[in-house]
Short mmCIF file of C-alpha atoms and ligand atoms in Angstrom, two decimals:
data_model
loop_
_atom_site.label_atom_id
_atom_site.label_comp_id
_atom_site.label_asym_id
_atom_site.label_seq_id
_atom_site.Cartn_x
_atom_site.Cartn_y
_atom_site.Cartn_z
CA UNK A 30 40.80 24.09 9.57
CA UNK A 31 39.91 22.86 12.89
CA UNK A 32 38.40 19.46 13.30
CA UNK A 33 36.00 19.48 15.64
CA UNK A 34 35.47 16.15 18.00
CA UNK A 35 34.33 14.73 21.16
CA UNK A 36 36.86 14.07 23.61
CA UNK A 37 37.28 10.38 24.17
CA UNK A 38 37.15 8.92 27.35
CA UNK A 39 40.24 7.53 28.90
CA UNK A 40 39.21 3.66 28.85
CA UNK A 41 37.77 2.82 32.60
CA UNK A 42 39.52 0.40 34.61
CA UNK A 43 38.37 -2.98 34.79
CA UNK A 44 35.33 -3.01 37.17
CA UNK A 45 32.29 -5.39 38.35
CA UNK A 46 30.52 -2.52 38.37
CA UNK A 47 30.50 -1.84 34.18
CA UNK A 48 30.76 -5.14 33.57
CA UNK A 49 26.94 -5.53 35.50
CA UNK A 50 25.89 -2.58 33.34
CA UNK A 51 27.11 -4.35 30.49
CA UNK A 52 25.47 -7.56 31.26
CA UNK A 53 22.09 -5.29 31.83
CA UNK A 54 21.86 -3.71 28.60
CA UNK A 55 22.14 -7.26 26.81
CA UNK A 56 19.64 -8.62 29.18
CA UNK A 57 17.16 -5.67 28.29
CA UNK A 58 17.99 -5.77 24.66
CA UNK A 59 17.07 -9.31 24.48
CA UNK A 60 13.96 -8.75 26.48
CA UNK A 61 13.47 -6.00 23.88
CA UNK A 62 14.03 -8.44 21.07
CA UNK A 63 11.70 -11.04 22.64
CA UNK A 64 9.03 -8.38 23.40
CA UNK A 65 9.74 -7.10 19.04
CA UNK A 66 8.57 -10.69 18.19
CA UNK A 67 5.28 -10.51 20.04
CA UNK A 68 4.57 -7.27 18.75
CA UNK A 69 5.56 -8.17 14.98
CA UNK A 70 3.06 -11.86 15.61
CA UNK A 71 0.09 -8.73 16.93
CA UNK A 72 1.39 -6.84 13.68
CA UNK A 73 1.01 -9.70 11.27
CA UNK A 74 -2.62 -10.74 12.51
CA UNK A 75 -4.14 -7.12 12.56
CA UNK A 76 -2.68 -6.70 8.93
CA UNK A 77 -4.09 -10.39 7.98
CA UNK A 78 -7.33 -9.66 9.59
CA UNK A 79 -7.43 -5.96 7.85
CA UNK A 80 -7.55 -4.40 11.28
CA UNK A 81 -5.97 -0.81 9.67
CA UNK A 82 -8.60 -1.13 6.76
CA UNK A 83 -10.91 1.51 9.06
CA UNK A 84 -10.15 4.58 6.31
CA UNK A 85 -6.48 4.51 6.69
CA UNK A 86 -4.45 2.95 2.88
CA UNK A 87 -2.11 0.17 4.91
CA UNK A 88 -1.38 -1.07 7.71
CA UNK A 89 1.99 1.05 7.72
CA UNK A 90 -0.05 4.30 7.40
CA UNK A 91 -2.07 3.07 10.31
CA UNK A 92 0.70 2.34 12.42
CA UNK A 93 2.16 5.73 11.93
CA UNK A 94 -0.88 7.79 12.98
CA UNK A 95 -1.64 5.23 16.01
CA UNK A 96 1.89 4.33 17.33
CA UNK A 97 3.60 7.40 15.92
CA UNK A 98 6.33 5.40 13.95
CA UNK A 99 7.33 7.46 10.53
CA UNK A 100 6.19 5.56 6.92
CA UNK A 101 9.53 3.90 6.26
CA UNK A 102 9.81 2.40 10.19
CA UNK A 103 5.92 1.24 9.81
CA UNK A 104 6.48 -0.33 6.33
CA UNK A 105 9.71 -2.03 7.52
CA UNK A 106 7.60 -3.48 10.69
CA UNK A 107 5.00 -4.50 8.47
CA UNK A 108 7.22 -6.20 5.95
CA UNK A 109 9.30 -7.98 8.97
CA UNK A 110 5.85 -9.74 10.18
CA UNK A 111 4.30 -10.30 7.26
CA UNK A 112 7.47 -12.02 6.00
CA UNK A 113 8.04 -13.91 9.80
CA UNK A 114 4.94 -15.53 9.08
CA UNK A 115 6.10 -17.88 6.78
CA UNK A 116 9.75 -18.33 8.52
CA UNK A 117 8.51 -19.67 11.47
CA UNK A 118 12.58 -20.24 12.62
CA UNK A 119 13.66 -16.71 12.56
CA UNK A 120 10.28 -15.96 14.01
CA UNK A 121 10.85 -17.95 16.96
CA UNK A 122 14.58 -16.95 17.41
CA UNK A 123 13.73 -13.73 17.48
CA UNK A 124 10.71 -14.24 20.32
CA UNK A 125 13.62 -16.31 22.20
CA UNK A 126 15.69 -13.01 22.19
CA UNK A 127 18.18 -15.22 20.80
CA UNK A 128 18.80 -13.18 17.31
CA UNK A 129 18.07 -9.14 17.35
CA UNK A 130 15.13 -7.67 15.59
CA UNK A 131 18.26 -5.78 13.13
CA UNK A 132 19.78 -9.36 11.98
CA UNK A 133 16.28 -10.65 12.04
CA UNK A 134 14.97 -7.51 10.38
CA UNK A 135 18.38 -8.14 7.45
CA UNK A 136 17.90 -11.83 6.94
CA UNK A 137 13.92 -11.61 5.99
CA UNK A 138 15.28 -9.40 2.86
CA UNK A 139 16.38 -12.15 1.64
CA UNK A 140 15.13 -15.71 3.66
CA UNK A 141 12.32 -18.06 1.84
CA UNK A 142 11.08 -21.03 3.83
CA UNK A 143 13.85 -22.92 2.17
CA UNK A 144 16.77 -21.21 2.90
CA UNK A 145 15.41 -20.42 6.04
CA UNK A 146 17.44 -23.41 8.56
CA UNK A 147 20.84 -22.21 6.41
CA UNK A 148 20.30 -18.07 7.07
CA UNK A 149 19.44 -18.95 10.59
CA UNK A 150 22.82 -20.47 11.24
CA UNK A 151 24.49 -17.02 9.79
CA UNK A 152 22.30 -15.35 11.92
CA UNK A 153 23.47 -16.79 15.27
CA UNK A 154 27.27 -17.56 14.26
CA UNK A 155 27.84 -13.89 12.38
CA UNK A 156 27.33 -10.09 13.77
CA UNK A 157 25.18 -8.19 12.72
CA UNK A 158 27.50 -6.40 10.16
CA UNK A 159 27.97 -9.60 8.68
CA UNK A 160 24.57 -10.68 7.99
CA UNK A 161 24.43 -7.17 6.47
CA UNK A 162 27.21 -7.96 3.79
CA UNK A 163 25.82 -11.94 3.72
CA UNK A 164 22.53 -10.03 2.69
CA UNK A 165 24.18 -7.70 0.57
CA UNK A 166 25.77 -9.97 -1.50
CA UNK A 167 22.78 -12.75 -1.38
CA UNK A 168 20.55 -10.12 -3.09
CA UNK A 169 23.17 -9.56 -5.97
CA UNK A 170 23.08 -13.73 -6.90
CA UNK A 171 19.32 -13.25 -6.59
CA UNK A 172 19.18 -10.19 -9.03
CA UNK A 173 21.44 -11.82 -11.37
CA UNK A 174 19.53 -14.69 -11.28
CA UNK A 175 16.53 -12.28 -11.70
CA UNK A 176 18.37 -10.72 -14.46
CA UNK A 177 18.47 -14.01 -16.71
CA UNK A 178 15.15 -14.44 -15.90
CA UNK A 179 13.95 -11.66 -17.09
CA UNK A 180 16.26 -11.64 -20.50
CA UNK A 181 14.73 -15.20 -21.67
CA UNK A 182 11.23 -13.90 -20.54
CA UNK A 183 11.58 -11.00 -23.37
CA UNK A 184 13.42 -13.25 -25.99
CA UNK A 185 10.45 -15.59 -25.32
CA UNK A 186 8.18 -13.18 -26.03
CA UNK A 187 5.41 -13.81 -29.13
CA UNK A 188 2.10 -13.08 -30.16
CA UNK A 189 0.70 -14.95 -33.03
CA UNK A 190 -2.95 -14.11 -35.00
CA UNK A 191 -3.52 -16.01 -37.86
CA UNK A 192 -6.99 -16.68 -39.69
CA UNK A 193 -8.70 -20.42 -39.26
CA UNK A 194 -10.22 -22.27 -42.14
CA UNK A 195 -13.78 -20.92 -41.14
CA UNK A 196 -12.57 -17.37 -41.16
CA UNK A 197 -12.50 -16.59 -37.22
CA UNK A 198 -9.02 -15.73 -36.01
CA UNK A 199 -6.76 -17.16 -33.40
CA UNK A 200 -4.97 -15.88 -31.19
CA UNK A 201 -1.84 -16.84 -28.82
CA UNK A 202 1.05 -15.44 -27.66
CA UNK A 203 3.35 -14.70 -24.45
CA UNK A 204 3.82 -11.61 -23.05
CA UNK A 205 6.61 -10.38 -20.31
CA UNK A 206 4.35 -9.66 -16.69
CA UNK A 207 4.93 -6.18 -17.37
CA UNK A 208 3.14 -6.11 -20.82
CA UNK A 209 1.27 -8.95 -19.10
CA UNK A 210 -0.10 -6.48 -16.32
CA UNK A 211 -1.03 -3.89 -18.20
CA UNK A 212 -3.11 -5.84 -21.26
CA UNK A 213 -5.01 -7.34 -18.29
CA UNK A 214 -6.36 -3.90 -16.78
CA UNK A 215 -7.25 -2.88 -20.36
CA UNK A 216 -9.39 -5.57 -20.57
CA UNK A 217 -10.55 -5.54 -16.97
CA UNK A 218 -11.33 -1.91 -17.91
CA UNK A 219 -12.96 -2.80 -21.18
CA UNK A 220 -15.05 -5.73 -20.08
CA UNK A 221 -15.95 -3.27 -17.01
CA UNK A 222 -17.60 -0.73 -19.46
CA UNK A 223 -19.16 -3.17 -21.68
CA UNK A 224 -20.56 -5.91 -19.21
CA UNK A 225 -21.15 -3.33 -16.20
CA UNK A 226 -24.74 -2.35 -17.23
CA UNK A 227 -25.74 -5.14 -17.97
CA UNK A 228 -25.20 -6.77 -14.26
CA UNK A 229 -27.13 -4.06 -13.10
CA UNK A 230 -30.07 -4.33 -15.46
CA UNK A 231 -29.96 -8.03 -15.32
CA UNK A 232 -30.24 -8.35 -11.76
CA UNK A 233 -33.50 -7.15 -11.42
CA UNK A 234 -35.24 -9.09 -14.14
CA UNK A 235 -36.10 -12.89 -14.87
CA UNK A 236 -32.84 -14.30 -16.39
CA UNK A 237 -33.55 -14.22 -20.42
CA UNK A 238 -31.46 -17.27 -21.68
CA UNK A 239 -31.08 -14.62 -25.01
CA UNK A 240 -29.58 -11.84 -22.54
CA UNK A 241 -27.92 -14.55 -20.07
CA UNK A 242 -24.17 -12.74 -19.14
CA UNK A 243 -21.73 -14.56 -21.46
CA UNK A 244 -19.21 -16.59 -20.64
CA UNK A 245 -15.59 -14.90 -18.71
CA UNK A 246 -13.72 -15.84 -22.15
CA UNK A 247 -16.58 -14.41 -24.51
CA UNK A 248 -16.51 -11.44 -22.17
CA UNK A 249 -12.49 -11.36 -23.07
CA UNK A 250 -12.72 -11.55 -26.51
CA UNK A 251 -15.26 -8.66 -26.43
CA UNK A 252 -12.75 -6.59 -24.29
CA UNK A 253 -10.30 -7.07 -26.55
CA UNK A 254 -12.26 -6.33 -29.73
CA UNK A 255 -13.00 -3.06 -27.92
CA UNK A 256 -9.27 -2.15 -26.83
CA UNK A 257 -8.38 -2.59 -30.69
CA UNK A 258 -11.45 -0.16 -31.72
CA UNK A 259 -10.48 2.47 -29.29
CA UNK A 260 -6.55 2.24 -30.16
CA UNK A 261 -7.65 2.56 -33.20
CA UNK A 262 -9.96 5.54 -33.13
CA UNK A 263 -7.33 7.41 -30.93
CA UNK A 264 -4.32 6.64 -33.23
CA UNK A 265 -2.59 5.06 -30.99
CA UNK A 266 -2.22 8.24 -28.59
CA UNK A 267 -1.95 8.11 -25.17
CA UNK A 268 -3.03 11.88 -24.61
CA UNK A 269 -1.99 13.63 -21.56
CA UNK A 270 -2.44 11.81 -18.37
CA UNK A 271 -5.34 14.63 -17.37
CA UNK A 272 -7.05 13.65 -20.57
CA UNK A 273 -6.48 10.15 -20.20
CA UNK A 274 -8.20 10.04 -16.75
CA UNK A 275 -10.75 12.24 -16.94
CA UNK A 276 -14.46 11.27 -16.69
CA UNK A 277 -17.38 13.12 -17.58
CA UNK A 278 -20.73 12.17 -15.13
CA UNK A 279 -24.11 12.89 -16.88
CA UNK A 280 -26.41 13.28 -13.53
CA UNK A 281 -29.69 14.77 -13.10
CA UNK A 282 -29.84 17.92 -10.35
CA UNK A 283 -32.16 16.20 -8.24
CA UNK A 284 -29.45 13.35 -7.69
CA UNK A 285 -26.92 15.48 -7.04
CA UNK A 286 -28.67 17.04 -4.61
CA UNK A 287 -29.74 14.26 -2.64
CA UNK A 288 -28.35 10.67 -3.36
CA UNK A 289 -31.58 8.85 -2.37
CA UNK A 290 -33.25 11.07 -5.18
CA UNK A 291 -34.28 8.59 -8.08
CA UNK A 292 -32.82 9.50 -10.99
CA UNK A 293 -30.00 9.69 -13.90
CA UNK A 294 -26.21 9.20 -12.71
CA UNK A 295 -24.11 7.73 -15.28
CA UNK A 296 -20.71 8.03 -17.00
CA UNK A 297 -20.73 9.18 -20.38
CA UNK A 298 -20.25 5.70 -21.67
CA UNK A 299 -23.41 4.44 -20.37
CA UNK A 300 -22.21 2.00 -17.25
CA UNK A 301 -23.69 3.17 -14.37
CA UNK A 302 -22.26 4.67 -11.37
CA UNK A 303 -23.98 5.30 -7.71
CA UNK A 304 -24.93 8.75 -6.97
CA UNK A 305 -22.53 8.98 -3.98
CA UNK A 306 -19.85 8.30 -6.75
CA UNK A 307 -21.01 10.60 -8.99
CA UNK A 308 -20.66 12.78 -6.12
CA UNK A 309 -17.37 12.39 -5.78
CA UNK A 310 -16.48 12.89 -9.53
CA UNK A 311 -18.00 16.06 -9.48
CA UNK A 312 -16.62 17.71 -6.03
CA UNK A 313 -13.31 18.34 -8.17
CA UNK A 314 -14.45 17.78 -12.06
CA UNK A 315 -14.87 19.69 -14.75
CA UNK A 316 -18.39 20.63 -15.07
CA UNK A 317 -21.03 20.65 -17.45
CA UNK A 318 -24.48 20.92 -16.38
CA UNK A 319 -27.17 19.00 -19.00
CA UNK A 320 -30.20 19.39 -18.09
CA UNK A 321 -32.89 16.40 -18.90
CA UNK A 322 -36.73 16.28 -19.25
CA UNK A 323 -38.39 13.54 -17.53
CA UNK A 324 -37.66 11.12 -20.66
CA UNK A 325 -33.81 11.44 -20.22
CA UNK A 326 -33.35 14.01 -22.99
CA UNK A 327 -31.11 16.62 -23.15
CA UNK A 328 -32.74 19.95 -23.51
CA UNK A 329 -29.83 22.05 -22.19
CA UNK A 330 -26.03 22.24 -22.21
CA UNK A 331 -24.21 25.11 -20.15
CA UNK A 332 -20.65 26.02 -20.50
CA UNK A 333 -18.13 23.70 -19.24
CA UNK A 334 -16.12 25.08 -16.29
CA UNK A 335 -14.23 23.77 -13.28
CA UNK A 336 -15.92 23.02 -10.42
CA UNK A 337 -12.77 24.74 -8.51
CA UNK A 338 -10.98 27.06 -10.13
CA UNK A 339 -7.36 27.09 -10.68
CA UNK A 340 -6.39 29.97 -8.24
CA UNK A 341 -8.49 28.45 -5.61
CA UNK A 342 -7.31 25.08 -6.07
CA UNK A 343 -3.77 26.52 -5.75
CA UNK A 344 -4.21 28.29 -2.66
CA UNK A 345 -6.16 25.03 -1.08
CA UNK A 346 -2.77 23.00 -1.87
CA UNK A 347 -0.53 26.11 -0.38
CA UNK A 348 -2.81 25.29 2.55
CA UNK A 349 -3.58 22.28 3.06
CA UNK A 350 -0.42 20.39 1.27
CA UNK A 351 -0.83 17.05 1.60
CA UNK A 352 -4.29 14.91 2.50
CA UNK A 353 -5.74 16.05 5.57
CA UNK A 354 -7.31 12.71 6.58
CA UNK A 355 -5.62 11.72 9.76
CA UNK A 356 -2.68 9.80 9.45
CA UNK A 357 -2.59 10.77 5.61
CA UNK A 358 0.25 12.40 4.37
CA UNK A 359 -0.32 11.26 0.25
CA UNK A 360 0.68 14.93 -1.46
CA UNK A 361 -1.74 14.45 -4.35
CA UNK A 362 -5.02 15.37 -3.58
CA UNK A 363 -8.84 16.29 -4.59
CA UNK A 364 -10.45 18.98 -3.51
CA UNK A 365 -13.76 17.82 -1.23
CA UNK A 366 -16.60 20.52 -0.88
CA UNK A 367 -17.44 19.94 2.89
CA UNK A 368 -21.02 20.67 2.15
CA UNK A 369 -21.38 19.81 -1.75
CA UNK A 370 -21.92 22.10 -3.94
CA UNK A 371 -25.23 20.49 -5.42
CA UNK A 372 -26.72 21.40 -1.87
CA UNK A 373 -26.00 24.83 -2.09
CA UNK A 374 -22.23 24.49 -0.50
CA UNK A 375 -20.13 27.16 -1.57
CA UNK A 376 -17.14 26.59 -3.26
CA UNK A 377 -14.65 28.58 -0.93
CA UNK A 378 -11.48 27.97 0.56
CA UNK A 379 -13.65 27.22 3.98
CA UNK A 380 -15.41 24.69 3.09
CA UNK A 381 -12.85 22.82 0.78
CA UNK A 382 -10.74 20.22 1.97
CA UNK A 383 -7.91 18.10 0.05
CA UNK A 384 -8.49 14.52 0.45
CA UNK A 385 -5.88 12.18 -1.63
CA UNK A 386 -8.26 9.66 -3.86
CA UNK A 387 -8.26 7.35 -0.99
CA UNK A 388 -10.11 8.87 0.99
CA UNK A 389 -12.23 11.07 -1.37
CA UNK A 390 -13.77 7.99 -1.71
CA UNK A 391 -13.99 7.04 2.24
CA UNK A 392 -15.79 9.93 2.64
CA UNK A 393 -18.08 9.61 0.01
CA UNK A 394 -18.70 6.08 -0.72
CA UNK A 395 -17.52 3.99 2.68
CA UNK A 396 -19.77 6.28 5.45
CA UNK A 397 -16.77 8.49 6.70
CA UNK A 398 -17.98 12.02 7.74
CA UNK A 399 -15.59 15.33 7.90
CA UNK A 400 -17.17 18.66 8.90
CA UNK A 401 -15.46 21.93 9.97
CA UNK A 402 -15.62 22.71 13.14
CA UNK A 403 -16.71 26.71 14.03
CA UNK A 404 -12.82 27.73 14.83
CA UNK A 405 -11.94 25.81 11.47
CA UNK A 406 -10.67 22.86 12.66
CA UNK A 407 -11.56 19.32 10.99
CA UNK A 408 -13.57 16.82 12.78
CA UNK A 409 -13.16 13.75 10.87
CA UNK A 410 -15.71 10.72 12.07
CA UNK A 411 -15.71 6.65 11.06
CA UNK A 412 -18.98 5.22 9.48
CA UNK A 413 -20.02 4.34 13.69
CA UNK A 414 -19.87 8.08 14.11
CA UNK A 415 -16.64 7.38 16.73
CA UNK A 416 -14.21 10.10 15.88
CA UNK A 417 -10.85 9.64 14.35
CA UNK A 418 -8.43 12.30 15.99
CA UNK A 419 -5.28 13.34 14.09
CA UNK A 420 -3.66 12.13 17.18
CA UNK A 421 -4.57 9.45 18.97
CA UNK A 422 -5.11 9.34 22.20
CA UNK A 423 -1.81 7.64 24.25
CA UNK A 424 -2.03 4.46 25.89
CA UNK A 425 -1.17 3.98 29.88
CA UNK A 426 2.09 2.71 30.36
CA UNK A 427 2.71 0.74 33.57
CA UNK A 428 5.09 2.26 36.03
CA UNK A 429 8.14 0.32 35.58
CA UNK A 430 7.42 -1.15 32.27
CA UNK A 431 10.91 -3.23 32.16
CA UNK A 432 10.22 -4.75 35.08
CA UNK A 433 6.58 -5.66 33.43
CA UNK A 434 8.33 -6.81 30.92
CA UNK A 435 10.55 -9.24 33.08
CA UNK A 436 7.08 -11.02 34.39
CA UNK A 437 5.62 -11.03 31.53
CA UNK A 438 8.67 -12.95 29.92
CA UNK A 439 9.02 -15.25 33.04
CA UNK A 440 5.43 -16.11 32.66
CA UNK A 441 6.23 -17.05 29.22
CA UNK A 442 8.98 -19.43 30.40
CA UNK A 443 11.65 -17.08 28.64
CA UNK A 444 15.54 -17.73 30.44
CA UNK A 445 17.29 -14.54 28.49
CA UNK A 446 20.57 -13.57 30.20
CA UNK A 447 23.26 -11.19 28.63
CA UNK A 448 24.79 -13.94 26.34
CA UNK A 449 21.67 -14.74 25.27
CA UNK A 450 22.18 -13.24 21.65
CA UNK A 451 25.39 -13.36 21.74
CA UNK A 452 27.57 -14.58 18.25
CA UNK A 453 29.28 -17.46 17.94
CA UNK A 454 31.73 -15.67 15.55
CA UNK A 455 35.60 -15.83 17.01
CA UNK A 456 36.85 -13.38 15.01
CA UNK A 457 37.99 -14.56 11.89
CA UNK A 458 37.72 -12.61 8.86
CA UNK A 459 34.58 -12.97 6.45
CA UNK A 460 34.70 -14.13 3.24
CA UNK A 461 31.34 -13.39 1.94
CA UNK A 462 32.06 -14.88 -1.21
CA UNK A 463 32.82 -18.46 -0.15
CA UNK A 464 29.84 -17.81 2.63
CA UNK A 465 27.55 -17.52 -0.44
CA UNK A 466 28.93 -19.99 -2.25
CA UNK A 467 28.08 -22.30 0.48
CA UNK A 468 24.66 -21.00 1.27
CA UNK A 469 23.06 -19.88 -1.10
CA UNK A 470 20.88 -22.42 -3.89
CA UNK A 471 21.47 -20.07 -6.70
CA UNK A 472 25.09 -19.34 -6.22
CA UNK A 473 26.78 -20.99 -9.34
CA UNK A 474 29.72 -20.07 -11.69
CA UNK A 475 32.03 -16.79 -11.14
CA UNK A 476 31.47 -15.29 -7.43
CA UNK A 477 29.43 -12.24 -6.96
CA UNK A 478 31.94 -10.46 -5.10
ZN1 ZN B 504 -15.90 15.18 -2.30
ZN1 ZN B 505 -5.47 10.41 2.24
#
């Protein structure tokens, strides 16, 4: 079989010549590196200040409709300054040009403020394939350290309910985070539904001392009373996760219709939700239309049907495949009537778009407009009416943007030069298990590698 390759140039004589182009492309790169930092420090304070919160789910997705930089190379950027904000060493390395964004971009895996001075050190002494190993290995002490962790958190786990001498019953215990995590939304959930109502009701009335809110831990043990009942009265079954998930809007027409209608919009457990969310439920819901007199009563029930049907909803995915908010590329999706169908919009393949839940509820709850345009296209607007393109328009870049670059860095008082990020490393062979060993806190007993 022939093996197909690239001839290989004959290596070029010694010359001042390559050795300036050398010394030019480890100048730039440090400028590069030094230019990275500022970038990551703009990075870390429009993230902190929630600069991408304007409709778009992160930062990352932000970046990748505005700078063009796919998800993984956005999330990366984002993780690198979020994390350079507490390492304020490797930070300023990097804005020296002294270590590259890669090392920079490997050690943050792995660096906390107080390993921070020691991972520097491997930084500057070791290439970058050896802080890629260094890394490599650090991560397997942490996740066997993680590892133990986790083991004594389950063998620690407990719960304990036993009845006091008045009758009431106690209870403690420990749960793992996981378990943890998910008891809390249950109750979060369940003292949601049972407390909701009442902070809107409340609100508007004198405070009753009878009907005062009770206290967070009252409201707790409440919750938790109504987890059991419901566990109970669904033995134990999770259902389907359509089941699970679904919720069932009782609204009056009029409301639907027009949100600044007054009138009935709640879920079918009684906590109230705004009109522009019922909206929303009922773009892509199954339907069933109750009619009530003026007292609230029911005096009709219709059939219950989707609000799209299956084939349509099928060919909307085929077309649209993933959300069509710009910069949104989540696969999972709702479909949003344009014009809803309470005001007469038809449910067609024209005026549906898929929005993922995100931004099924930008549209509908946070002032974010999308209309079709007359040759079909989608003109998506912010709550200030500006429009958000799919593509952004570009930014000017100066003329010679390396030389920009150089004044901007001289200005700064930056000296880089092509041994600026240069290793101290001679040559001699890593041993990454000793290097551990000697760096990192947790490394104890038999050597990870
Ligand atoms: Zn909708
Ligand atoms: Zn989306």
């Amino acid at each position: 079989m022939p093996i197909l390759s690239r001839p290989v140039p004959a290596p070029p004589q010694p010359s001042a010549d390559l050795d300036r182009l050398g010394d030019e492309i480890a100048e730039l790169s440090a400028h590069l590196d030094a230019a990275t930092a500022r970038l990551l420090a703009l990075i870390r304070e429009f993230d902190a200040r929630g600069g991408w919160n304007t409709g778009f789910s992160s930062c990352a997705a932000w970046l990748g409709w505005r700078v063009g930089l796919d998800l993984g190379a956005a999330r990366e950027r984002v993780r690198v300054a979020r994390a350079l904000g507490t390492l304020p060493r490797l930070a300023e390395a990097l804005a020296r040009g002294e270590l590259s964004y890669a090392k920079v971009r490997a050690l943050t895996r792995v660096a906390t403020p107080e390993t921070e001075a020691r991972l520097l050190a491997v930084g500057r002494a070791g290439t970058a394939a050896h802080i890629e190993r260094i890394v490599r290995g650090w991560r397997r002490v942490d996740r066997q350290a993680e590892a133990r962790q986790a083991t004594r958190q389950h063998a620690e786990r407990g719960l304990h309910v036993y009845q006091d001498d008045d009758g009431t019953v106690v209870v403690r215990g420990r749960l793992t985070s996981e378990a943890g995590a998910l008891l809390t939304r249950a109750l979060d959930a369940a003292r949601e539904t049972l407390y909701q109502r009442a902070r809107v009701t409340g609100g508007a009335t004198a405070p009753d001392p009878a009907m005062a809110l009770p206290t967070r831990a009252q409201q707790q043990a409440d919750a938790l009373a109504l987890l059991a009942e419901t566990a109970l009265h669904h033995e134990i079954d999770p259902g389907a996760p359509g089941e699970r998930y679904q919720v069932v809007v009782h609204v009056d027409a009029a409301v639907l219709a027009d949100p600044e209608q007054p009138g009935q919009s709640v879920l079918e457990e009684g906590s109230h939700v705004s009109a522009e969310t019922s909206r929303r439920l009922a773009c892509d819901a199954s339907r069933v239309v109750m009619r009530h007199d003026d007292e609230g009563r029911i005096v009709e029930v219709g059939a219950r049907t989707r609000t799209i049907p299956p084939a349509l909803r099928r060919a909307l995915l085929h077309r649209d495949r993933s959300c069509r908010f710009p910069g949104c590329h989540v696969r999972v999706g709702q479909g949003h009537h344009v014009r809803h169908w309470a005001q007469g919009g038809p449910t067609t393949l024209g005026n549906l778009v898929l929005l993922c839940r995100r931004h099924h509820h930008a549209v509908h709850e946070e002032g974010y407009k999308v209309a079709r345009g007359r040759d079909g296209a989608l003109d998506f607007r912010r709550p200030d009416g500006r429009p958000l393109p799919e593509v952004p328009p570009t930014v000017p870049v100066p003329p010679d943007p390396v030389h920009t670059l150089h004044v901007q860095h001289g200005a700064l008082g930056l000296q880089l030069h092509p041994r600026t990020a240069h290793p101290t490393w001679l040559g001699e062979r890593l041993d990454v298990g000793w290097a551990l060993d000697v760096l990192h806190p947790r490394a104890v007993g038999p050597r990870p590698c």
